[in-house]
PDB file of C-alpha atoms in Angstrom:
ATOM      1  CA  UNK A 121      45.418  24.825 -23.160  1.00  0.00           C
ATOM      2  CA  UNK A 122      45.047  26.826 -26.346  1.00  0.00           C
ATOM      3  CA  UNK A 123      48.322  25.385 -27.704  1.00  0.00           C
ATOM      4  CA  UNK A 124      47.735  21.844 -26.458  1.00  0.00           C
ATOM      5  CA  UNK A 125      48.910  18.856 -28.488  1.00  0.00           C
ATOM      6  CA  UNK A 126      47.029  15.563 -28.696  1.00  0.00           C
ATOM      7  CA  UNK A 127      47.739  11.893 -29.317  1.00  0.00           C
ATOM      8  CA  UNK A 128      44.762   9.755 -30.325  1.00  0.00           C
ATOM      9  CA  UNK A 129      44.674   6.058 -29.396  1.00  0.00           C
ATOM     10  CA  UNK A 130      42.567   3.636 -31.457  1.00  0.00           C
ATOM     11  CA  UNK A 131      42.328   0.011 -30.321  1.00  0.00           C
ATOM     12  CA  UNK A 132      41.375  -2.550 -32.956  1.00  0.00           C
ATOM     13  CA  UNK A 133      40.827  -6.278 -33.384  1.00  0.00           C
ATOM     14  CA  UNK A 134      39.570  -7.931 -36.581  1.00  0.00           C
ATOM     15  CA  UNK A 135      37.344  -5.075 -37.746  1.00  0.00           C
ATOM     16  CA  UNK A 136      39.332  -3.747 -40.666  1.00  0.00           C
ATOM     17  CA  UNK A 137      36.567  -1.918 -42.520  1.00  0.00           C
ATOM     18  CA  UNK A 138      35.472  -0.091 -39.381  1.00  0.00           C
ATOM     19  CA  UNK A 139      39.094   0.715 -38.569  1.00  0.00           C
ATOM     20  CA  UNK A 140      39.644   2.264 -41.992  1.00  0.00           C
ATOM     21  CA  UNK A 141      36.672   4.573 -41.494  1.00  0.00           C
ATOM     22  CA  UNK A 142      37.687   5.442 -37.931  1.00  0.00           C
ATOM     23  CA  UNK A 143      41.242   6.364 -38.939  1.00  0.00           C
ATOM     24  CA  UNK A 144      39.891   8.618 -41.685  1.00  0.00           C
ATOM     25  CA  UNK A 145      37.567  10.364 -39.222  1.00  0.00           C
ATOM     26  CA  UNK A 146      40.329  10.882 -36.663  1.00  0.00           C
ATOM     27  CA  UNK A 147      42.885  12.173 -39.155  1.00  0.00           C
ATOM     28  CA  UNK A 148      40.214  14.483 -40.614  1.00  0.00           C
ATOM     29  CA  UNK A 149      39.737  16.544 -37.438  1.00  0.00           C
ATOM     30  CA  UNK A 150      39.534  20.288 -38.018  1.00  0.00           C
ATOM     31  CA  UNK A 151      42.359  21.166 -35.612  1.00  0.00           C
ATOM     32  CA  UNK A 152      46.164  21.062 -35.961  1.00  0.00           C
ATOM     33  CA  UNK A 153      46.400  19.941 -32.318  1.00  0.00           C
ATOM     34  CA  UNK A 154      46.334  16.262 -33.339  1.00  0.00           C
ATOM     35  CA  UNK A 155      50.010  15.278 -33.605  1.00  0.00           C
ATOM     36  CA  UNK A 156      49.968  11.492 -33.260  1.00  0.00           C
ATOM     37  CA  UNK A 157      47.535   8.626 -33.842  1.00  0.00           C
ATOM     38  CA  UNK A 158      48.563   5.473 -31.984  1.00  0.00           C
ATOM     39  CA  UNK A 159      46.838   2.403 -33.406  1.00  0.00           C
ATOM     40  CA  UNK A 160      46.990  -0.723 -31.239  1.00  0.00           C
ATOM     41  CA  UNK A 161      46.354  -3.854 -33.291  1.00  0.00           C
ATOM     42  CA  UNK A 162      45.498  -6.788 -31.047  1.00  0.00           C
ATOM     43  CA  UNK A 163      46.945  -9.518 -33.283  1.00  0.00           C
ATOM     44  CA  UNK A 164      44.180  -9.202 -35.899  1.00  0.00           C
ATOM     45  CA  UNK A 165      43.961 -11.912 -38.568  1.00  0.00           C
ATOM     46  CA  UNK A 166      41.807 -10.078 -41.144  1.00  0.00           C
ATOM     47  CA  UNK A 167      44.491  -8.113 -43.013  1.00  0.00           C
ATOM     48  CA  UNK A 168      44.682  -5.290 -40.475  1.00  0.00           C
ATOM     49  CA  UNK A 169      48.443  -5.606 -40.061  1.00  0.00           C
ATOM     50  CA  UNK A 170      49.101  -5.385 -43.791  1.00  0.00           C
ATOM     51  CA  UNK A 171      46.762  -2.426 -44.187  1.00  0.00           C
ATOM     52  CA  UNK A 172      48.305  -0.480 -41.315  1.00  0.00           C
ATOM     53  CA  UNK A 173      51.822  -1.153 -42.575  1.00  0.00           C
ATOM     54  CA  UNK A 174      50.832   0.331 -45.943  1.00  0.00           C
ATOM     55  CA  UNK A 175      49.878   3.719 -44.463  1.00  0.00           C
ATOM     56  CA  UNK A 176      52.305   6.595 -44.846  1.00  0.00           C
ATOM     57  CA  UNK A 177      50.929   9.423 -42.676  1.00  0.00           C
ATOM     58  CA  UNK A 178      53.763  10.566 -40.398  1.00  0.00           C
ATOM     59  CA  UNK A 179      51.338  11.101 -37.511  1.00  0.00           C
ATOM     60  CA  UNK A 180      50.731   7.355 -37.224  1.00  0.00           C
ATOM     61  CA  UNK A 181      52.369   5.155 -34.585  1.00  0.00           C
ATOM     62  CA  UNK A 182      51.485   1.537 -35.323  1.00  0.00           C
ATOM     63  CA  UNK A 183      51.629  -1.003 -32.499  1.00  0.00           C
ATOM     64  CA  UNK A 184      51.186  -4.661 -33.500  1.00  0.00           C
ATOM     65  CA  UNK A 185      50.640  -6.853 -30.447  1.00  0.00           C
ATOM     66  CA  UNK A 186      51.605 -10.532 -30.462  1.00  0.00           C
ATOM     67  CA  UNK A 187      48.252 -11.494 -28.928  1.00  0.00           C
ATOM     68  CA  UNK A 188      44.802 -10.029 -28.438  1.00  0.00           C
ATOM     69  CA  UNK A 189      44.798  -8.356 -25.019  1.00  0.00           C
ATOM     70  CA  UNK A 190      41.193  -7.223 -25.325  1.00  0.00           C
ATOM     71  CA  UNK A 191      40.041  -3.633 -25.237  1.00  0.00           C
ATOM     72  CA  UNK A 192      41.416  -3.147 -21.718  1.00  0.00           C
ATOM     73  CA  UNK A 193      44.877  -4.426 -22.625  1.00  0.00           C
ATOM     74  CA  UNK A 194      44.850  -2.395 -25.824  1.00  0.00           C
ATOM     75  CA  UNK A 195      44.044   0.862 -24.049  1.00  0.00           C
ATOM     76  CA  UNK A 196      46.604   0.090 -21.368  1.00  0.00           C
ATOM     77  CA  UNK A 197      49.245  -0.382 -24.074  1.00  0.00           C
ATOM     78  CA  UNK A 198      48.183   2.606 -26.167  1.00  0.00           C
ATOM     79  CA  UNK A 199      48.111   5.084 -23.294  1.00  0.00           C
ATOM     80  CA  UNK A 200      51.524   3.854 -22.179  1.00  0.00           C
ATOM     81  CA  UNK A 201      52.869   4.537 -25.683  1.00  0.00           C
ATOM     82  CA  UNK A 202      51.388   8.045 -25.560  1.00  0.00           C
ATOM     83  CA  UNK A 203      53.124   8.683 -22.255  1.00  0.00           C
ATOM     84  CA  UNK A 204      56.489   7.162 -23.171  1.00  0.00           C
ATOM     85  CA  UNK A 205      56.833   7.912 -26.896  1.00  0.00           C
ATOM     86  CA  UNK A 206      55.319  11.393 -27.215  1.00  0.00           C
ATOM     87  CA  UNK A 207      55.406  14.699 -25.394  1.00  0.00           C
ATOM     88  CA  UNK A 208      51.773  15.515 -26.185  1.00  0.00           C
ATOM     89  CA  UNK A 209      49.607  17.152 -23.554  1.00  0.00           C
ATOM     90  CA  UNK A 210      46.474  15.022 -23.996  1.00  0.00           C
ATOM     91  CA  UNK A 211      45.511  11.496 -24.997  1.00  0.00           C
ATOM     92  CA  UNK A 212      42.195  10.933 -26.849  1.00  0.00           C
ATOM     93  CA  UNK A 213      41.003   7.308 -26.750  1.00  0.00           C
ATOM     94  CA  UNK A 214      38.447   5.245 -28.689  1.00  0.00           C
ATOM     95  CA  UNK A 215      37.603   1.848 -30.171  1.00  0.00           C
ATOM     96  CA  UNK A 216      37.791   1.100 -33.892  1.00  0.00           C
ATOM     97  CA  UNK A 217      34.030   1.588 -34.292  1.00  0.00           C
ATOM     98  CA  UNK A 218      34.197   5.184 -33.004  1.00  0.00           C
ATOM     99  CA  UNK A 219      33.518   7.744 -35.733  1.00  0.00           C
ATOM    100  CA  UNK A 220      34.204  11.266 -34.424  1.00  0.00           C
ATOM    101  CA  UNK A 221      32.620  14.133 -36.303  1.00  0.00           C
ATOM    102  CA  UNK A 222      34.985  16.731 -37.757  1.00  0.00           C
ATOM    103  CA  UNK A 223      34.790  19.072 -34.757  1.00  0.00           C
ATOM    104  CA  UNK A 224      34.753  16.421 -32.004  1.00  0.00           C
ATOM    105  CA  UNK A 225      38.325  17.035 -30.890  1.00  0.00           C
ATOM    106  CA  UNK A 226      38.249  20.817 -31.183  1.00  0.00           C
ATOM    107  CA  UNK A 227      35.134  20.935 -28.986  1.00  0.00           C
ATOM    108  CA  UNK A 228      36.899  18.846 -26.343  1.00  0.00           C
ATOM    109  CA  UNK A 229      39.824  21.270 -26.416  1.00  0.00           C
ATOM    110  CA  UNK A 230      37.439  24.209 -26.032  1.00  0.00           C
ATOM    111  CA  UNK A 231      36.147  22.575 -22.857  1.00  0.00           C
ATOM    112  CA  UNK A 232      39.665  22.464 -21.391  1.00  0.00           C
ATOM    113  CA  UNK A 233      40.221  26.122 -22.263  1.00  0.00           C
ATOM    114  CA  UNK A 234      36.989  27.105 -20.517  1.00  0.00           C
ATOM    115  CA  UNK A 235      37.381  24.925 -17.396  1.00  0.00           C
ATOM    116  CA  UNK A 236      40.721  25.250 -15.638  1.00  0.00           C
ATOM    117  CA  UNK A 237      39.880  22.410 -13.236  1.00  0.00           C
ATOM    118  CA  UNK A 238      39.245  19.894 -16.037  1.00  0.00           C
ATOM    119  CA  UNK A 239      41.477  16.836 -16.175  1.00  0.00           C
ATOM    120  CA  UNK A 240      39.467  14.805 -18.654  1.00  0.00           C
ATOM    121  CA  UNK A 241      36.405  14.946 -20.875  1.00  0.00           C
ATOM    122  CA  UNK A 242      33.938  12.771 -22.774  1.00  0.00           C
ATOM    123  CA  UNK A 243      32.073  13.371 -26.032  1.00  0.00           C
ATOM    124  CA  UNK A 244      28.365  12.845 -26.662  1.00  0.00           C
ATOM    125  CA  UNK A 245      28.050   9.407 -28.230  1.00  0.00           C
ATOM    126  CA  UNK A 246      25.243   8.765 -30.706  1.00  0.00           C
ATOM    127  CA  UNK A 247      24.377   5.474 -32.342  1.00  0.00           C
ATOM    128  CA  UNK A 248      24.188   5.265 -36.124  1.00  0.00           C
ATOM    129  CA  UNK A 249      20.480   6.212 -36.116  1.00  0.00           C
ATOM    130  CA  UNK A 250      21.204   9.525 -34.388  1.00  0.00           C
ATOM    131  CA  UNK A 251      19.841   8.494 -30.983  1.00  0.00           C
ATOM    132  CA  UNK A 252      21.977   8.127 -27.858  1.00  0.00           C
ATOM    133  CA  UNK A 253      24.292   5.129 -27.808  1.00  0.00           C
ATOM    134  CA  UNK A 254      22.819   3.520 -24.695  1.00  0.00           C
ATOM    135  CA  UNK A 255      26.056   1.920 -23.542  1.00  0.00           C
ATOM    136  CA  UNK A 256      27.990   5.188 -23.714  1.00  0.00           C
ATOM    137  CA  UNK A 257      26.048   7.686 -21.590  1.00  0.00           C
ATOM    138  CA  UNK A 258      28.340   9.405 -19.046  1.00  0.00           C
ATOM    139  CA  UNK A 259      27.223   9.550 -15.422  1.00  0.00           C
ATOM    140  CA  UNK A 260      26.910  13.046 -13.904  1.00  0.00           C
ATOM    141  CA  UNK A 261      29.000  13.633 -10.797  1.00  0.00           C
ATOM    142  CA  UNK A 262      25.885  14.435  -8.743  1.00  0.00           C
ATOM    143  CA  UNK A 263      24.109  11.169  -9.594  1.00  0.00           C
ATOM    144  CA  UNK A 264      21.395  10.175 -12.055  1.00  0.00           C
ATOM    145  CA  UNK A 265      21.585  10.961 -15.753  1.00  0.00           C
ATOM    146  CA  UNK A 266      19.130  13.837 -16.024  1.00  0.00           C
ATOM    147  CA  UNK A 267      21.770  16.536 -16.486  1.00  0.00           C
ATOM    148  CA  UNK A 268      23.314  14.605 -19.380  1.00  0.00           C
ATOM    149  CA  UNK A 269      20.137  13.324 -21.043  1.00  0.00           C
ATOM    150  CA  UNK A 270      17.896  16.346 -20.692  1.00  0.00           C
ATOM    151  CA  UNK A 271      20.061  19.260 -19.579  1.00  0.00           C
ATOM    152  CA  UNK A 272      21.068  22.187 -21.761  1.00  0.00           C
ATOM    153  CA  UNK A 273      24.520  22.869 -20.320  1.00  0.00           C
ATOM    154  CA  UNK A 274      27.274  22.157 -22.786  1.00  0.00           C
ATOM    155  CA  UNK A 275      29.691  21.058 -20.062  1.00  0.00           C
ATOM    156  CA  UNK A 276      28.457  18.786 -17.273  1.00  0.00           C
ATOM    157  CA  UNK A 277      30.739  17.422 -14.506  1.00  0.00           C
ATOM    158  CA  UNK A 278      30.775  13.617 -14.684  1.00  0.00           C
ATOM    159  CA  UNK A 279      32.129  10.724 -12.628  1.00  0.00           C
ATOM    160  CA  UNK A 280      32.589   8.105 -15.330  1.00  0.00           C
ATOM    161  CA  UNK A 281      32.349   7.506 -19.083  1.00  0.00           C
ATOM    162  CA  UNK A 282      33.320   4.911 -21.683  1.00  0.00           C
ATOM    163  CA  UNK A 283      36.289   4.764 -24.048  1.00  0.00           C
ATOM    164  CA  UNK A 284      34.372   6.156 -27.016  1.00  0.00           C
ATOM    165  CA  UNK A 285      36.014   9.554 -27.466  1.00  0.00           C
ATOM    166  CA  UNK A 286      37.313  10.327 -23.995  1.00  0.00           C
ATOM    167  CA  UNK A 287      40.356  12.561 -23.473  1.00  0.00           C
ATOM    168  CA  UNK A 288      42.823  12.874 -20.578  1.00  0.00           C
ATOM    169  CA  UNK A 289      45.607  15.246 -19.544  1.00  0.00           C
ATOM    170  CA  UNK A 290      49.130  13.838 -19.343  1.00  0.00           C
ATOM    171  CA  UNK A 291      49.462  14.792 -15.675  1.00  0.00           C
ATOM    172  CA  UNK A 292      46.224  12.957 -14.890  1.00  0.00           C
ATOM    173  CA  UNK A 293      47.588   9.756 -16.437  1.00  0.00           C
ATOM    174  CA  UNK A 294      50.653  10.106 -14.222  1.00  0.00           C
ATOM    175  CA  UNK A 295      48.476  10.487 -11.130  1.00  0.00           C
ATOM    176  CA  UNK A 296      45.826   7.864 -11.873  1.00  0.00           C
ATOM    177  CA  UNK A 297      47.894   5.193 -13.624  1.00  0.00           C
ATOM    178  CA  UNK A 298      46.826   3.036 -16.551  1.00  0.00           C
ATOM    179  CA  UNK A 299      43.592   1.177 -17.345  1.00  0.00           C
ATOM    180  CA  UNK A 300      43.594  -2.287 -15.808  1.00  0.00           C
ATOM    181  CA  UNK A 301      44.554  -4.663 -18.609  1.00  0.00           C
ATOM    182  CA  UNK A 302      43.331  -7.647 -16.598  1.00  0.00           C
ATOM    183  CA  UNK A 303      39.703  -6.580 -17.160  1.00  0.00           C
ATOM    184  CA  UNK A 304      40.215  -7.668 -20.824  1.00  0.00           C
ATOM    185  CA  UNK A 305      36.865  -6.227 -21.949  1.00  0.00           C
ATOM    186  CA  UNK A 306      33.903  -4.393 -20.399  1.00  0.00           C
ATOM    187  CA  UNK A 307      34.137  -2.195 -17.339  1.00  0.00           C
ATOM    188  CA  UNK A 308      37.765  -1.136 -17.670  1.00  0.00           C
ATOM    189  CA  UNK A 309      36.734   2.304 -18.919  1.00  0.00           C
ATOM    190  CA  UNK A 310      34.239   2.863 -16.083  1.00  0.00           C
ATOM    191  CA  UNK A 311      36.819   1.856 -13.469  1.00  0.00           C
ATOM    192  CA  UNK A 312      39.506   4.006 -15.051  1.00  0.00           C
ATOM    193  CA  UNK A 313      37.418   7.161 -15.457  1.00  0.00           C
ATOM    194  CA  UNK A 314      36.069   6.858 -11.917  1.00  0.00           C
ATOM    195  CA  UNK A 315      39.660   6.591 -10.725  1.00  0.00           C
ATOM    196  CA  UNK A 316      40.511   9.677 -12.769  1.00  0.00           C
ATOM    197  CA  UNK A 317      37.550  11.560 -11.272  1.00  0.00           C
ATOM    198  CA  UNK A 318      39.051  11.181  -7.819  1.00  0.00           C
ATOM    199  CA  UNK A 319      42.132  13.033  -9.055  1.00  0.00           C
ATOM    200  CA  UNK A 320      40.706  15.716 -11.385  1.00  0.00           C
ATOM    201  CA  UNK A 321      37.300  16.890 -12.639  1.00  0.00           C
ATOM    202  CA  UNK A 322      35.837  15.325 -15.771  1.00  0.00           C
ATOM    203  CA  UNK A 323      33.290  16.958 -18.075  1.00  0.00           C
ATOM    204  CA  UNK A 324      30.703  15.702 -20.541  1.00  0.00           C
ATOM    205  CA  UNK A 325      31.009  17.845 -23.691  1.00  0.00           C
ATOM    206  CA  UNK A 326      27.620  17.979 -25.390  1.00  0.00           C
ATOM    207  CA  UNK A 327      28.728  19.559 -28.669  1.00  0.00           C
ATOM    208  CA  UNK A 328      31.591  17.107 -29.203  1.00  0.00           C
ATOM    209  CA  UNK A 329      29.810  14.417 -31.211  1.00  0.00           C
ATOM    210  CA  UNK A 330      30.998  10.920 -32.068  1.00  0.00           C
ATOM    211  CA  UNK A 331      29.059   8.100 -33.753  1.00  0.00           C
ATOM    212  CA  UNK A 332      29.363   4.616 -32.258  1.00  0.00           C
ATOM    213  CA  UNK A 333      29.046   2.344 -35.285  1.00  0.00           C
ATOM    214  CA  UNK A 334      28.186  -0.793 -33.297  1.00  0.00           C
ATOM    215  CA  UNK A 335      25.945  -3.521 -34.737  1.00  0.00           C
ATOM    216  CA  UNK A 336      23.165  -2.862 -32.219  1.00  0.00           C
ATOM    217  CA  UNK A 337      22.258  -0.387 -29.484  1.00  0.00           C
ATOM    218  CA  UNK A 338      21.580  -2.458 -26.345  1.00  0.00           C
ATOM    219  CA  UNK A 339      21.227  -1.287 -22.773  1.00  0.00           C
ATOM    220  CA  UNK A 340      24.485  -1.651 -20.818  1.00  0.00           C
ATOM    221  CA  UNK A 341      24.998  -4.938 -18.992  1.00  0.00           C
ATOM    222  CA  UNK A 342      21.578  -6.350 -19.967  1.00  0.00           C
ATOM    223  CA  UNK A 343      22.233 -10.080 -19.842  1.00  0.00           C
ATOM    224  CA  UNK A 344      18.521 -10.808 -19.374  1.00  0.00           C
ATOM    225  CA  UNK A 345      17.593  -9.223 -22.691  1.00  0.00           C
ATOM    226  CA  UNK A 346      20.723 -10.254 -24.586  1.00  0.00           C
ATOM    227  CA  UNK A 347      19.859 -11.992 -27.876  1.00  0.00           C
ATOM    228  CA  UNK A 348      23.329 -12.336 -29.407  1.00  0.00           C
ATOM    229  CA  UNK A 349      24.834 -15.630 -28.251  1.00  0.00           C
ATOM    230  CA  UNK A 350      28.339 -14.606 -29.308  1.00  0.00           C
ATOM    231  CA  UNK A 351      28.299 -11.788 -26.722  1.00  0.00           C
ATOM    232  CA  UNK A 352      27.496 -14.020 -23.749  1.00  0.00           C
ATOM    233  CA  UNK A 353      31.126 -14.765 -22.742  1.00  0.00           C
ATOM    234  CA  UNK A 354      31.640 -11.029 -22.211  1.00  0.00           C
ATOM    235  CA  UNK A 355      29.130 -11.057 -19.356  1.00  0.00           C
ATOM    236  CA  UNK A 356      31.347 -13.453 -17.417  1.00  0.00           C
ATOM    237  CA  UNK A 357      33.908 -10.647 -17.362  1.00  0.00           C
ATOM    238  CA  UNK A 358      31.225  -8.017 -16.757  1.00  0.00           C
ATOM    239  CA  UNK A 359      30.127  -9.570 -13.456  1.00  0.00           C
ATOM    240  CA  UNK A 360      33.711 -10.210 -12.371  1.00  0.00           C
ATOM    241  CA  UNK A 361      34.944  -6.726 -13.288  1.00  0.00           C
ATOM    242  CA  UNK A 362      32.067  -4.751 -11.789  1.00  0.00           C
ATOM    243  CA  UNK A 363      32.591  -6.458  -8.424  1.00  0.00           C
ATOM    244  CA  UNK A 364      36.235  -5.423  -8.355  1.00  0.00           C
ATOM    245  CA  UNK A 365      35.318  -1.861  -9.313  1.00  0.00           C
ATOM    246  CA  UNK A 366      32.741  -1.604  -6.539  1.00  0.00           C
ATOM    247  CA  UNK A 367      34.815  -3.446  -3.928  1.00  0.00           C
ATOM    248  CA  UNK A 368      38.101  -1.622  -4.333  1.00  0.00           C
ATOM    249  CA  UNK A 369      37.059   1.742  -5.727  1.00  0.00           C
ATOM    250  CA  UNK A 370      33.849   2.492  -3.827  1.00  0.00           C
ATOM    251  CA  UNK A 371      32.056   2.068  -0.521  1.00  0.00           C
ATOM    252  CA  UNK A 372      30.647  -1.015   1.153  1.00  0.00           C
ATOM    253  CA  UNK A 373      27.203   0.256   0.164  1.00  0.00           C
ATOM    254  CA  UNK A 374      28.201   0.280  -3.517  1.00  0.00           C
ATOM    255  CA  UNK A 375      29.571  -3.254  -3.218  1.00  0.00           C
ATOM    256  CA  UNK A 376      26.352  -4.525  -1.649  1.00  0.00           C
ATOM    257  CA  UNK A 377      24.322  -2.700  -4.313  1.00  0.00           C
ATOM    258  CA  UNK A 378      26.400  -4.359  -7.055  1.00  0.00           C
ATOM    259  CA  UNK A 379      25.839  -7.781  -5.515  1.00  0.00           C
ATOM    260  CA  UNK A 380      22.128  -7.028  -5.312  1.00  0.00           C
ATOM    261  CA  UNK A 381      22.079  -6.114  -8.993  1.00  0.00           C
ATOM    262  CA  UNK A 382      23.572  -9.523  -9.789  1.00  0.00           C
ATOM    263  CA  UNK A 383      20.979 -11.296  -7.649  1.00  0.00           C
ATOM    264  CA  UNK A 384      18.201  -9.393  -9.420  1.00  0.00           C
ATOM    265  CA  UNK A 385      19.625 -10.380 -12.815  1.00  0.00           C
ATOM    266  CA  UNK A 386      19.678 -14.002 -11.661  1.00  0.00           C
ATOM    267  CA  UNK A 387      16.024 -13.883 -10.543  1.00  0.00           C
ATOM    268  CA  UNK A 388      14.881 -12.203 -13.767  1.00  0.00           C
ATOM    269  CA  UNK A 389      16.807 -14.696 -15.901  1.00  0.00           C
ATOM    270  CA  UNK A 390      15.344 -17.603 -13.949  1.00  0.00           C
ATOM    271  CA  UNK A 391      11.729 -16.436 -13.817  1.00  0.00           C
ATOM    272  CA  UNK A 392      10.894 -14.266 -16.797  1.00  0.00           C
ATOM    273  CA  UNK A 393       9.346 -16.032 -19.790  1.00  0.00           C
ATOM    274  CA  UNK A 394      11.061 -16.177 -23.176  1.00  0.00           C
ATOM    275  CA  UNK A 395      14.592 -15.488 -21.873  1.00  0.00           C
ATOM    276  CA  UNK A 396      16.992 -16.836 -24.487  1.00  0.00           C
ATOM    277  CA  UNK A 397      19.909 -19.031 -23.366  1.00  0.00           C
ATOM    278  CA  UNK A 398      18.434 -19.101 -19.857  1.00  0.00           C
ATOM    279  CA  UNK A 399      20.598 -21.818 -18.264  1.00  0.00           C
ATOM    280  CA  UNK A 400      23.794 -20.607 -19.838  1.00  0.00           C
ATOM    281  CA  UNK A 401      23.118 -17.084 -18.571  1.00  0.00           C
ATOM    282  CA  UNK A 402      22.439 -18.344 -15.049  1.00  0.00           C
ATOM    283  CA  UNK A 403      25.791 -20.134 -15.002  1.00  0.00           C
ATOM    284  CA  UNK A 404      27.532 -16.997 -16.265  1.00  0.00           C
ATOM    285  CA  UNK A 405      26.033 -14.839 -13.494  1.00  0.00           C
ATOM    286  CA  UNK A 406      27.122 -17.331 -10.817  1.00  0.00           C
ATOM    287  CA  UNK A 407      30.624 -17.908 -12.193  1.00  0.00           C
ATOM    288  CA  UNK A 408      31.263 -14.241 -12.897  1.00  0.00           C
ATOM    289  CA  UNK A 409      30.227 -13.257  -9.370  1.00  0.00           C
ATOM    290  CA  UNK A 410      32.427 -15.923  -7.778  1.00  0.00           C
ATOM    291  CA  UNK A 411      35.355 -14.827  -9.926  1.00  0.00           C
ATOM    292  CA  UNK A 412      34.798 -11.247  -8.780  1.00  0.00           C
ATOM    293  CA  UNK A 413      35.649 -12.182  -5.195  1.00  0.00           C
ATOM    294  CA  UNK A 414      38.999 -13.615  -6.307  1.00  0.00           C
ATOM    295  CA  UNK A 415      40.027 -10.866  -8.734  1.00  0.00           C
ATOM    296  CA  UNK A 416      42.836  -8.624  -7.370  1.00  0.00           C
ATOM    297  CA  UNK A 417      44.973  -7.041 -10.136  1.00  0.00           C
ATOM    298  CA  UNK A 418      47.224  -4.148  -9.162  1.00  0.00           C
ATOM    299  CA  UNK A 419      47.048  -0.692 -10.772  1.00  0.00           C
ATOM    300  CA  UNK A 420      50.034   0.164 -12.982  1.00  0.00           C
ATOM    301  CA  UNK A 421      51.545   3.569 -12.327  1.00  0.00           C
ATOM    302  CA  UNK A 422      53.853   5.483 -14.674  1.00  0.00           C
ATOM    303  CA  UNK A 423      57.066   7.225 -13.644  1.00  0.00           C
TER     304      UNK A 423
END
């Protein structure tokens, strides 16, 4: 894919200053392969619309939504625009707090050139202090995280990753469909990349570096240790979404394991000392799990 062309998709909601920096980083890539940058604005109210409408770069495709569809709905919309409005070979996706280094995209393209079986890839995501971003560590295809964390190989086959600098071939999008917008937030990227992995091989690309400029660097899905009260509603979706992913995309064993993880979270939240927002968290675990049994959205396919 030495002559491949790329559309980037950035999803944003009410984080204008981060968005400005992210756009600059994306447009500043050291490769001419980047032809379009699709920015999906989820009905922001902080001046994002006015700022985006003031930009003149002819690579930009601005999509203003009438409501906030969450990260999942934003990526669903943005990837659809890539597929329907461009002829580019690859779509490169990220949130508005993703800050790719100058060579991030070119290193992803090198991976495709070197691995003919590759259908998608994921960058190495660091937090702002230079350490791993804990929520964005891809899972190796053979299980565990040793090959990603401690290995020396630049390209490692993976089974899932997050939407912080992940890239997909056009033909893979046609095969796998779109991210499930009904997830709203959390887990949509894991479900989608696992679905993609069943169609084509994905690779972690160690020398493609992106900074995740999030406020903190928590462990993924750690409701027990969560200290930010404003993030608690997201866990209701986390428990719901992960049950759908395990129930419909995996084995019975994986489903039972996911249920067991929820039970363990409940016990820890109930019994451990100094758990903040204990009773609210317990209700969230119960409600989210119940909702997971009733959650049945269909996958959207593209023609």
